[in-house]
Amino acid sequence: MPNTRTGKGGGERHRRPGRRPRRGHELRLARAEAIAHMGSWELDLVHGTLSWSDEAYRIFGAEPGEFAPSYGAFVERVFPEDREAAREAYARSLRPGGGGYEIAYRVLRPKTGEIRWVLEKCQHTRSATGRVTRSVGMVLDITARKLADEALERSMRRFELLAGTAEQLLRSAELQPAVESICRRVMEYLSCQVALCFLADERSGRLRLAVALGVSRGERERIEWLDYGQGISGVAARDGRRVVAENIPAEPEGELALLCGAGLRAYACHPLEAADGRVLGTLSFGTRDKAAFPPDDVSLMKAIGGQVAAALIRMQGELSLRHTAEELARSNRDLEQFAYVSSHDLREPLRTVTGFVQILEDRYRDQLDARAHEYIGFAVDGARRMQQLIDDLLAYARVGSALSIQPGNARDSLDRALDALKGMIGESGAVITTDSMPVVHADATLLCQVFQNLVENAIKFRSADPLRIHVGARRERGGWLFRVTDNGIGMEREHGERIFVIFKRLHSREKYPGTGIGLALCKKIVERHGGRIWVESEPGRGSTFYFTLPDRTE
């Protein structure tokens, strides 16, 4: 608001004793200003007069006409830290070419001590020589808008903080450094000086200090371990509830005694809780600058504590999963080694049994009757089947060893498989057609085994119709889909899962010989490559076996 040395009162802008009554348009203007919380003023530099509207008085915390408007009265009501900026805005506007000014500042109402925000705009009228002769301005109470803007800014800052901490915790593989970094950010946001995080230690049944910021080494050592119920953090962990201490004395006692030496005036501790109510630890913040935390600050601490608890649960789950996976991998290695060693060790006594049975048959052929020859035949056949079973078990066990994944054309593996089955193919009269095969990342030997087992399966379970087998491949997102289709006997859809289980058979060994390992071996090989295998079939309408191979397998 401009400076003038004369200031002859409000003129016709407000009621004064002895002044004429207001006209209708003046009343309407005054009412509009009151509704909008917008006042106005006018400075006539030619006659040296300054006037304020009624609402201008009210905005500055006075009754209309309570005093003669003046620069001194204006300055007295401007917040001290904003006075120089207001004076400078007006002074700059008086320079040549200046048409006015706009500034926001705070007003301190003397009677109540209330602080309000005001937006002031001014326009100048200049003479032909460029001299300012008249200034007209308005003052608008923008306190509500300013508070809304500040609230929105705080809300945005809070959202950005929570989003950033959530992302950081989600990306972190280790809790302690992530929580320490987050605590620093929260301390800066809340203007706190201390942050402590305790985690529950199941072995000791106590709380272990995981993060300590803003306290001395001696303080950290003193609170490195807490019992449940010891100190504020111990109470929060024991009871599973938030504990807020305010107006902490210089020499705290009882639960606050552990804070002695930290110089804290306010301290808030939140339990880190799982969904099932288990307390995983505590997260605390303390300040030396204020005696109490605003509710919004406590709410933010709770939200951060919830994020830390969720991250802790996730990391504990991942750790448990890793341990389980490692234990399962070790168990699988042991089982594979056991299967390999057992199968290998069984071969020698089996050869001995088979050899002696054959010697018995050759040496005493003429001395044995038909039934004895039949029994010897049973023994030899059983030994052969046992040998095949051992061979299949060895093949199944070897799949657990390291794969030799290399890029190569699947045609090479398919051709080797068909060459190995040349005798069966010729005997069955099967007609085999194939698509063009792609380059895949696979263990070529094991891929050959998959093709060989699936084609052999199609030959074994053929129908009376001329056998037709087709091996195809097509591109799918992320890899290749292979299929082996036949027009054999098919099967019920309900058996689609069972046939891939080791030693599971749908038919008797007498009708369809085999060990029941072939499809289980295919499943293990495909899954070791990161793919999957399944079958679609109907009785009497043949079967189609599908399996996928991803582009790359680590």
Coordinates of C-alpha atoms in Angstrom, one line a residue:
M1 CA 0.0 0.0 0.0
P2 CA 1.5 3.4 -1.0
N3 CA 2.9 6.0 1.4
T4 CA 1.4 9.4 1.8
R5 CA 2.1 12.0 4.3
T6 CA -1.4 13.7 4.3
G7 CA -4.0 11.0 4.7
K8 CA -7.3 12.9 5.2
G9 CA -9.4 9.9 6.2
G10 CA -11.8 7.8 4.2
G11 CA -13.7 10.5 2.4
E12 CA -16.7 8.8 0.9
R13 CA -15.2 5.4 1.2
H14 CA -16.4 4.7 4.7
R15 CA -18.8 6.2 7.2
R16 CA -17.5 8.9 9.4
P17 CA -19.5 11.3 11.7
G18 CA -20.8 14.3 9.7
R19 CA -20.3 12.5 6.3
R20 CA -23.2 12.1 3.9
P21 CA -25.1 8.8 3.8
R22 CA -23.9 6.3 1.2
R23 CA -25.6 6.1 -2.1
G24 CA -27.1 2.9 -3.3
H25 CA -24.3 1.9 -5.6
E26 CA -21.8 2.4 -2.8
L27 CA -23.8 0.1 -0.5
R28 CA -23.9 -2.5 -3.2
L29 CA -20.2 -2.2 -3.8
A30 CA -19.5 -2.5 0.0
R31 CA -21.7 -5.6 0.2
A32 CA -19.9 -7.2 -2.7
E33 CA -16.5 -6.5 -1.2
A34 CA -17.6 -8.0 2.1
I35 CA -18.9 -11.1 0.4
A36 CA -15.7 -11.5 -1.6
H37 CA -13.4 -10.6 1.3
M38 CA -11.8 -8.0 -1.0
G39 CA -11.1 -4.5 0.0
S40 CA -10.0 -1.5 -2.0
W41 CA -8.0 1.7 -1.5
E42 CA -7.4 4.9 -3.5
L43 CA -4.5 7.4 -3.3
D44 CA -4.9 10.8 -4.9
L45 CA -1.3 12.2 -5.1
V46 CA -2.5 15.6 -6.5
H47 CA -4.7 16.3 -3.4
G48 CA -2.7 14.1 -1.0
T49 CA -5.7 11.9 0.1
L50 CA -5.8 8.2 0.9
S51 CA -9.0 6.2 1.4
W52 CA -9.8 2.6 2.4
S53 CA -13.0 0.7 1.9
D54 CA -14.8 -0.9 4.8
E55 CA -13.6 -4.4 3.8
A56 CA -10.0 -3.1 3.7
Y57 CA -10.3 -2.1 7.3
R58 CA -11.7 -5.5 8.2
I59 CA -9.0 -7.4 6.3
F60 CA -6.4 -5.5 8.3
G61 CA -8.2 -6.4 11.6
A62 CA -9.9 -3.1 12.3
E63 CA -13.5 -1.7 12.3
P64 CA -14.4 0.5 9.3
G65 CA -13.4 4.1 10.0
E66 CA -11.7 3.1 13.2
F67 CA -8.8 5.4 12.3
A68 CA -7.7 7.6 9.5
P69 CA -6.0 5.5 6.8
S70 CA -2.3 6.0 6.6
Y71 CA 0.9 4.3 5.5
G72 CA 1.9 4.0 9.2
A73 CA -1.3 2.1 10.0
F74 CA -0.7 -0.2 7.0
V75 CA 2.9 -0.9 8.0
E76 CA 1.9 -1.6 11.5
R77 CA -0.4 -4.4 10.4
V78 CA 2.0 -6.1 7.9
F79 CA 3.9 -9.1 9.3
P80 CA 7.3 -7.8 10.2
E81 CA 9.2 -10.2 8.0
D82 CA 7.1 -9.1 5.0
R83 CA 7.3 -5.3 5.4
E84 CA 10.4 -4.7 3.3
A85 CA 9.1 -6.7 0.4
A86 CA 5.8 -4.7 0.4
R87 CA 7.7 -1.4 0.5
E88 CA 10.0 -2.5 -2.3
A89 CA 7.2 -3.6 -4.5
Y90 CA 5.6 -0.1 -4.3
A91 CA 8.9 1.7 -4.8
R92 CA 9.7 -0.3 -7.9
S93 CA 6.3 0.4 -9.4
L94 CA 7.0 4.2 -9.2
R95 CA 10.0 4.0 -11.5
P96 CA 9.5 5.2 -15.1
G97 CA 7.4 2.8 -17.1
G98 CA 5.9 1.2 -14.0
G99 CA 2.2 0.6 -14.2
G100 CA 1.6 -1.0 -10.8
Y101 CA 2.4 -4.0 -8.7
E102 CA 1.1 -7.2 -7.3
I103 CA 2.3 -8.8 -4.1
A104 CA 1.2 -11.4 -1.5
Y105 CA 2.1 -10.8 2.1
R106 CA 1.0 -11.6 5.6
V107 CA -1.1 -9.4 7.9
L108 CA -0.8 -9.4 11.7
R109 CA -4.0 -8.3 13.3
P110 CA -3.1 -6.4 16.4
K111 CA -6.2 -7.1 18.4
T112 CA -6.2 -10.9 18.1
G113 CA -2.7 -11.7 17.0
E114 CA -4.2 -13.6 14.0
I115 CA -2.1 -13.9 10.9
R116 CA -3.8 -13.7 7.5
W117 CA -2.6 -13.8 4.0
V118 CA -3.4 -10.9 1.6
L119 CA -3.0 -10.4 -2.1
E120 CA -2.6 -6.8 -3.1
K121 CA -2.8 -5.4 -6.6
C122 CA -2.3 -1.7 -7.6
Q123 CA -2.5 0.3 -10.8
H124 CA -1.1 3.8 -11.4
T125 CA -2.4 6.7 -13.4
R126 CA 0.4 9.0 -14.8
S127 CA 0.4 12.5 -16.1
A128 CA 1.6 13.6 -19.5
T129 CA 5.0 14.0 -18.0
G130 CA 5.0 10.4 -16.6
R131 CA 4.4 11.4 -13.0
V132 CA 2.1 9.2 -10.9
T133 CA -0.9 11.2 -10.0
R134 CA -3.3 8.5 -8.8
S135 CA -3.1 4.9 -7.5
V136 CA -6.0 2.5 -7.1
G137 CA -5.6 -0.9 -5.4
M138 CA -7.4 -3.8 -4.0
V139 CA -6.5 -6.2 -1.1
L140 CA -7.9 -9.7 -1.2
D141 CA -7.9 -12.1 1.8
I142 CA -6.4 -15.2 0.3
T143 CA -5.8 -17.0 3.6
A144 CA -8.1 -19.9 2.8
R145 CA -6.5 -20.4 -0.6
K146 CA -3.0 -20.1 0.9
L147 CA -3.8 -22.7 3.5
A148 CA -5.3 -25.0 0.8
D149 CA -2.2 -24.5 -1.3
E150 CA 0.0 -25.3 1.6
A151 CA -2.1 -28.3 2.5
L152 CA -1.9 -29.5 -1.0
E153 CA 1.8 -29.0 -1.1
R154 CA 2.2 -30.9 2.1
S155 CA 0.0 -33.7 0.8
M156 CA 2.0 -33.9 -2.4
R157 CA 5.3 -34.0 -0.5
R158 CA 3.9 -36.7 1.8
F159 CA 2.7 -38.7 -1.2
E160 CA 6.1 -38.4 -3.0
L161 CA 7.9 -39.4 0.2
L162 CA 5.6 -42.5 0.7
A163 CA 5.9 -43.4 -2.9
G164 CA 9.6 -43.1 -2.9
T165 CA 10.0 -45.1 0.3
A166 CA 7.7 -47.8 -0.9
E167 CA 9.7 -48.1 -4.2
Q168 CA 13.0 -48.2 -2.3
L169 CA 11.8 -50.9 0.0
L170 CA 10.4 -52.9 -2.9
R171 CA 13.7 -52.8 -4.7
S172 CA 15.9 -53.5 -1.7
A173 CA 17.2 -57.0 -1.1
E174 CA 18.4 -56.1 2.4
L175 CA 16.3 -54.4 5.1
Q176 CA 18.9 -52.6 7.3
P177 CA 20.4 -50.2 4.7
A178 CA 17.0 -49.5 3.1
V179 CA 15.4 -48.6 6.5
E180 CA 18.4 -46.4 7.4
S181 CA 18.1 -44.5 4.1
I182 CA 14.3 -44.1 4.6
C183 CA 14.7 -42.9 8.2
R184 CA 17.1 -40.2 7.0
R185 CA 14.5 -39.0 4.5
V186 CA 11.7 -39.0 7.1
M187 CA 13.9 -37.2 9.6
E188 CA 14.5 -34.5 7.0
Y189 CA 10.8 -34.3 6.1
L190 CA 9.7 -34.1 9.8
S191 CA 12.7 -32.1 11.1
C192 CA 13.5 -34.9 13.5
Q193 CA 17.0 -35.6 14.9
V194 CA 16.7 -39.2 16.0
A195 CA 15.5 -42.4 14.5
L196 CA 15.6 -45.9 15.9
C197 CA 14.5 -49.2 14.5
F198 CA 14.4 -52.4 16.6
L199 CA 13.8 -55.9 15.2
A200 CA 12.4 -58.9 17.1
D201 CA 15.0 -61.6 17.5
E202 CA 13.3 -65.0 17.8
R203 CA 16.3 -66.8 19.2
S204 CA 16.9 -64.5 22.1
G205 CA 13.3 -63.4 22.6
R206 CA 14.5 -59.8 22.7
L207 CA 14.7 -56.7 20.5
R208 CA 17.8 -56.0 18.6
L209 CA 18.8 -52.5 17.5
A210 CA 19.0 -52.5 13.7
V211 CA 19.1 -48.7 12.9
A212 CA 20.2 -45.9 15.1
L213 CA 20.5 -42.3 13.7
G214 CA 21.2 -39.2 15.7
V215 CA 22.5 -40.9 18.9
S216 CA 26.0 -41.3 20.2
R217 CA 28.0 -44.5 20.1
G218 CA 27.6 -44.9 23.8
E219 CA 23.8 -44.5 23.5
R220 CA 23.7 -47.1 20.8
E221 CA 25.7 -49.6 22.8
R222 CA 23.4 -49.0 25.8
I223 CA 20.3 -49.8 23.9
E224 CA 21.7 -52.5 21.5
W225 CA 19.4 -55.1 23.1
L226 CA 16.1 -54.4 24.8
D227 CA 13.7 -56.7 26.7
Y228 CA 10.0 -56.6 25.8
G229 CA 8.6 -53.9 28.1
Q230 CA 11.9 -52.1 28.5
G231 CA 11.8 -48.5 27.5
I232 CA 9.2 -47.0 25.1
S233 CA 10.2 -49.3 22.2
G234 CA 10.0 -52.3 24.5
V235 CA 6.5 -51.3 25.7
A236 CA 5.3 -50.7 22.1
A237 CA 6.6 -54.1 21.0
R238 CA 5.2 -55.9 24.0
D239 CA 1.7 -54.3 23.8
G240 CA 1.6 -54.0 20.0
R241 CA 0.5 -50.3 20.3
R242 CA 1.9 -46.9 19.4
V243 CA 3.5 -45.0 22.3
V244 CA 4.0 -41.2 22.0
A245 CA 5.9 -39.3 24.6
E246 CA 5.6 -35.5 24.6
N247 CA 7.0 -32.7 26.8
I248 CA 9.8 -35.0 27.9
P249 CA 11.6 -33.6 30.9
A250 CA 15.3 -32.9 30.9
E251 CA 15.9 -35.9 33.2
P252 CA 13.3 -38.5 32.1
E253 CA 12.3 -41.4 34.4
G254 CA 10.6 -44.7 34.1
E255 CA 10.0 -45.8 30.5
L256 CA 11.6 -42.6 29.3
A257 CA 14.8 -43.2 31.2
L258 CA 16.5 -44.8 28.2
L259 CA 16.1 -41.4 26.4
C260 CA 18.2 -39.7 29.0
G261 CA 21.2 -38.1 27.2
A262 CA 19.5 -37.9 23.9
G263 CA 18.0 -34.5 24.8
L264 CA 14.6 -35.4 23.2
R265 CA 11.5 -33.4 23.8
A266 CA 9.1 -35.6 21.9
Y267 CA 9.3 -39.3 20.9
A268 CA 6.9 -41.5 18.9
C269 CA 7.3 -45.3 18.6
H270 CA 5.2 -47.5 16.3
P271 CA 5.2 -51.3 16.4
L272 CA 6.0 -53.1 13.1
E273 CA 3.1 -55.5 12.9
A274 CA 2.3 -58.4 10.5
A275 CA -1.2 -59.0 9.2
D276 CA -1.7 -61.8 11.9
G277 CA -0.8 -59.4 14.7
R278 CA 2.8 -60.5 15.2
V279 CA 5.1 -57.7 16.3
L280 CA 8.2 -57.8 14.1
G281 CA 9.9 -54.8 15.7
T282 CA 9.5 -51.0 16.3
L283 CA 10.2 -47.8 14.4
S284 CA 10.7 -44.6 16.3
F285 CA 11.4 -40.9 15.7
G286 CA 12.4 -38.2 18.2
T287 CA 12.9 -34.5 18.1
R288 CA 14.8 -32.0 20.2
D289 CA 13.1 -28.9 18.6
K290 CA 9.4 -29.3 19.6
A291 CA 7.5 -30.7 22.6
A292 CA 4.9 -32.5 20.6
F293 CA 4.3 -34.0 17.1
P294 CA 1.4 -32.7 15.0
P295 CA -1.2 -35.5 14.2
D296 CA -0.1 -35.5 10.5
D297 CA 3.5 -36.3 11.5
V298 CA 2.4 -39.2 13.7
S299 CA 0.2 -40.5 10.9
L300 CA 3.1 -40.3 8.5
M301 CA 5.3 -42.3 10.9
K302 CA 2.6 -45.0 11.1
A303 CA 2.4 -45.2 7.3
I304 CA 6.2 -45.6 7.1
G305 CA 6.1 -48.2 9.8
G306 CA 3.5 -50.1 7.8
Q307 CA 5.7 -50.0 4.7
V308 CA 8.7 -51.3 6.7
A309 CA 6.7 -54.1 8.2
A310 CA 5.5 -55.1 4.8
A311 CA 9.0 -55.1 3.4
L312 CA 10.2 -57.1 6.4
I313 CA 7.6 -59.7 5.9
R314 CA 8.5 -59.9 2.2
M315 CA 12.2 -60.3 2.8
Q316 CA 11.6 -62.9 5.5
G317 CA 9.4 -64.8 3.1
E318 CA 12.0 -64.5 0.3
L319 CA 14.7 -65.7 2.7
S320 CA 12.6 -68.7 3.8
L321 CA 11.8 -69.4 0.1
R322 CA 15.5 -69.4 -0.7
H323 CA 16.3 -71.7 2.2
T324 CA 13.5 -74.0 1.1
A325 CA 14.7 -73.9 -2.5
E326 CA 18.3 -74.6 -1.5
E327 CA 17.2 -77.5 0.7
L328 CA 15.0 -78.9 -2.1
A329 CA 17.9 -78.6 -4.5
R330 CA 20.2 -80.4 -2.1
S331 CA 17.6 -83.1 -1.5
N332 CA 17.1 -83.5 -5.3
R333 CA 20.8 -83.8 -5.8
D334 CA 21.0 -86.4 -3.1
L335 CA 18.1 -88.3 -4.6
E336 CA 19.6 -88.1 -8.1
Q337 CA 22.9 -89.3 -6.8
F338 CA 21.2 -92.1 -4.9
A339 CA 19.3 -93.2 -8.0
Y340 CA 22.4 -93.0 -10.2
V341 CA 24.6 -95.0 -7.7
S342 CA 21.8 -97.5 -6.9
S343 CA 21.1 -98.1 -10.6
H344 CA 24.8 -98.4 -11.4
D345 CA 25.4 -100.8 -8.6
L346 CA 22.4 -103.0 -9.5
R347 CA 23.8 -103.6 -13.0
E348 CA 26.6 -105.9 -11.8
P349 CA 24.5 -108.4 -9.8
L350 CA 21.9 -108.3 -12.5
R351 CA 24.5 -109.3 -15.2
T352 CA 25.6 -112.1 -12.9
V353 CA 22.0 -113.4 -12.5
T354 CA 21.3 -113.2 -16.2
G355 CA 24.6 -114.9 -17.1
F356 CA 24.1 -117.8 -14.8
V357 CA 20.5 -118.3 -15.9
Q358 CA 21.7 -118.4 -19.6
I359 CA 24.5 -120.8 -18.7
L360 CA 22.0 -123.0 -16.9
E361 CA 19.8 -123.0 -20.0
D362 CA 22.7 -123.8 -22.4
R363 CA 24.4 -126.5 -20.2
Y364 CA 21.3 -128.4 -19.1
R365 CA 19.0 -127.8 -22.1
D366 CA 18.6 -131.5 -22.8
Q367 CA 18.0 -132.4 -19.2
L368 CA 15.2 -129.9 -18.5
D369 CA 11.5 -130.3 -19.3
A370 CA 9.3 -127.7 -20.9
R371 CA 8.2 -126.2 -17.6
A372 CA 11.8 -125.6 -16.6
H373 CA 12.5 -123.9 -19.9
E374 CA 9.5 -121.7 -19.4
Y375 CA 10.7 -120.7 -15.9
I376 CA 14.2 -119.9 -17.3
G377 CA 12.5 -117.8 -20.0
F378 CA 10.6 -115.9 -17.3
A379 CA 13.9 -115.3 -15.4
V380 CA 15.7 -114.1 -18.6
D381 CA 12.8 -111.8 -19.6
G382 CA 12.6 -110.4 -16.0
A383 CA 16.3 -109.7 -16.1
R384 CA 16.0 -107.9 -19.4
R385 CA 13.1 -105.8 -18.1
M386 CA 15.1 -105.0 -15.0
Q387 CA 18.1 -104.0 -17.2
Q388 CA 15.8 -101.7 -19.2
L389 CA 14.4 -100.2 -16.0
I390 CA 17.9 -99.5 -14.7
D391 CA 18.9 -97.9 -17.9
D392 CA 15.8 -95.7 -17.8
L393 CA 16.4 -94.8 -14.2
L394 CA 20.0 -93.8 -15.0
A395 CA 18.7 -91.6 -17.9
Y396 CA 16.2 -90.0 -15.6
A397 CA 18.8 -89.3 -12.9
R398 CA 21.2 -87.8 -15.4
V399 CA 18.7 -85.1 -16.3
G400 CA 19.3 -83.5 -12.9
S401 CA 22.9 -82.8 -13.8
A402 CA 24.1 -79.6 -15.5
L403 CA 22.5 -79.0 -18.9
S404 CA 24.6 -78.1 -22.0
I405 CA 22.4 -75.3 -23.4
Q406 CA 23.6 -74.3 -26.8
P407 CA 21.8 -72.8 -29.8
G408 CA 21.2 -75.4 -32.5
N409 CA 18.7 -76.5 -35.1
A410 CA 16.0 -78.8 -33.6
R411 CA 16.1 -80.8 -36.9
D412 CA 19.4 -82.4 -35.9
S413 CA 18.0 -83.7 -32.6
L414 CA 14.8 -84.9 -34.4
D415 CA 16.8 -86.7 -37.2
R416 CA 18.9 -88.5 -34.6
A417 CA 15.8 -89.6 -32.7
L418 CA 14.1 -90.9 -35.9
D419 CA 17.3 -92.7 -36.9
A420 CA 17.4 -94.5 -33.5
L421 CA 13.8 -95.6 -34.1
K422 CA 14.4 -96.7 -37.7
G423 CA 13.6 -100.4 -36.9
M424 CA 10.4 -99.6 -35.0
I425 CA 9.3 -97.2 -37.7
G426 CA 9.8 -99.8 -40.4
E427 CA 8.1 -102.5 -38.5
S428 CA 5.1 -100.4 -37.7
G429 CA 4.8 -99.0 -41.3
A430 CA 4.5 -95.5 -39.7
V431 CA 4.4 -92.5 -42.1
I432 CA 6.2 -89.6 -40.4
T433 CA 5.9 -86.0 -41.6
T434 CA 7.6 -83.0 -40.1
D435 CA 7.5 -79.2 -40.3
S436 CA 10.6 -77.1 -40.8
M437 CA 12.4 -77.1 -37.4
P438 CA 13.7 -73.9 -35.8
V439 CA 16.9 -73.0 -34.1
V440 CA 16.4 -73.3 -30.3
H441 CA 18.5 -73.0 -27.1
A442 CA 18.6 -76.5 -25.7
D443 CA 20.7 -79.5 -24.8
A444 CA 20.7 -81.3 -28.1
T445 CA 21.1 -84.8 -26.6
L446 CA 18.2 -84.3 -24.2
L447 CA 16.0 -82.8 -26.9
C448 CA 16.7 -85.9 -29.0
Q449 CA 15.5 -88.0 -26.1
V450 CA 12.3 -86.0 -25.9
F451 CA 11.6 -86.5 -29.6
Q452 CA 12.5 -90.2 -29.5
N453 CA 10.3 -90.9 -26.5
L454 CA 7.3 -89.1 -27.9
V455 CA 7.6 -90.8 -31.4
E456 CA 8.2 -94.2 -29.8
N457 CA 5.1 -93.6 -27.6
A458 CA 3.1 -92.9 -30.7
I459 CA 4.3 -96.1 -32.4
K460 CA 3.7 -98.2 -29.3
F461 CA 0.1 -97.0 -28.8
R462 CA -1.0 -97.2 -32.5
S463 CA -4.4 -98.4 -33.6
A464 CA -5.3 -100.8 -36.4
D465 CA -5.3 -98.0 -38.9
P466 CA -2.2 -97.1 -40.9
L467 CA -0.1 -95.1 -38.5
R468 CA 0.6 -91.4 -39.3
I469 CA 2.8 -89.2 -37.1
H470 CA 3.4 -85.5 -37.6
V471 CA 6.1 -83.5 -35.8
G472 CA 5.5 -79.8 -36.0
A473 CA 6.7 -76.5 -34.5
R474 CA 5.4 -73.0 -34.5
R475 CA 6.6 -69.7 -33.1
E476 CA 4.9 -68.4 -29.9
R477 CA 5.7 -65.4 -27.8
G478 CA 8.9 -66.0 -25.9
G479 CA 9.8 -69.3 -27.5
W480 CA 8.7 -72.3 -29.7
L481 CA 5.8 -74.7 -29.4
F482 CA 6.5 -78.3 -30.6
R483 CA 3.8 -81.0 -31.1
V484 CA 3.9 -84.7 -31.9
T485 CA 0.5 -85.8 -33.3
D486 CA -0.6 -89.4 -34.1
N487 CA -3.8 -91.2 -35.0
G488 CA -3.4 -93.9 -32.4
I489 CA -5.7 -95.3 -29.8
G490 CA -5.8 -92.1 -27.7
M491 CA -6.9 -91.9 -24.1
E492 CA -9.4 -90.3 -21.8
R493 CA -8.7 -86.7 -21.0
E494 CA -8.7 -87.4 -17.2
H495 CA -5.4 -89.3 -17.6
G496 CA -3.6 -86.3 -19.1
E497 CA -1.6 -85.6 -15.9
R498 CA -1.1 -89.1 -14.7
I499 CA 0.9 -90.3 -17.7
F500 CA 3.7 -87.9 -16.9
V501 CA 4.2 -89.4 -13.4
I502 CA 7.1 -91.8 -13.2
F503 CA 6.1 -95.6 -13.2
K504 CA 2.5 -94.7 -13.9
R505 CA 0.9 -96.8 -16.6
L506 CA -2.6 -96.8 -18.2
H507 CA -2.2 -100.3 -19.7
S508 CA -0.7 -103.7 -18.7
R509 CA 2.9 -104.5 -19.4
E510 CA 1.8 -107.6 -21.3
K511 CA -0.2 -105.6 -23.8
Y512 CA 2.1 -102.5 -24.0
P513 CA 5.6 -103.2 -22.8
G514 CA 7.7 -100.5 -21.1
T515 CA 9.0 -99.2 -17.8
G516 CA 6.6 -96.2 -17.4
I517 CA 9.5 -93.7 -17.3
G518 CA 9.6 -92.4 -20.9
L519 CA 7.0 -89.6 -20.5
A520 CA 8.2 -88.7 -17.0
L521 CA 11.6 -88.3 -18.5
C522 CA 10.2 -86.0 -21.2
K523 CA 8.5 -83.9 -18.6
K524 CA 11.7 -83.6 -16.5
I525 CA 13.8 -82.6 -19.5
V526 CA 11.3 -80.0 -20.8
E527 CA 10.9 -78.4 -17.4
R528 CA 14.7 -78.3 -16.9
H529 CA 14.7 -76.2 -20.0
G530 CA 12.1 -73.8 -18.6
G531 CA 9.3 -75.1 -20.7
R532 CA 6.2 -77.3 -20.1
I533 CA 4.6 -80.3 -21.6
W534 CA 1.0 -81.5 -21.9
V535 CA -1.2 -83.8 -24.0
E536 CA -4.6 -83.4 -25.7
S537 CA -6.3 -86.7 -26.6
E538 CA -9.6 -88.5 -27.1
P539 CA -10.1 -92.3 -27.2
G540 CA -9.9 -93.6 -30.7
R541 CA -8.9 -90.2 -32.2
G542 CA -5.2 -90.2 -31.4
S543 CA -3.1 -87.9 -29.3
T544 CA -1.1 -84.7 -29.6
F545 CA 1.8 -84.1 -27.2
Y546 CA 2.9 -80.4 -26.9
F547 CA 6.0 -79.0 -25.3
T548 CA 7.5 -75.6 -25.2
L549 CA 11.1 -74.3 -25.3
P550 CA 11.8 -70.7 -24.3
D551 CA 14.2 -68.6 -26.4
R552 CA 16.8 -68.6 -23.7
T553 CA 17.3 -70.7 -20.5
E554 CA 19.8 -69.4 -17.9

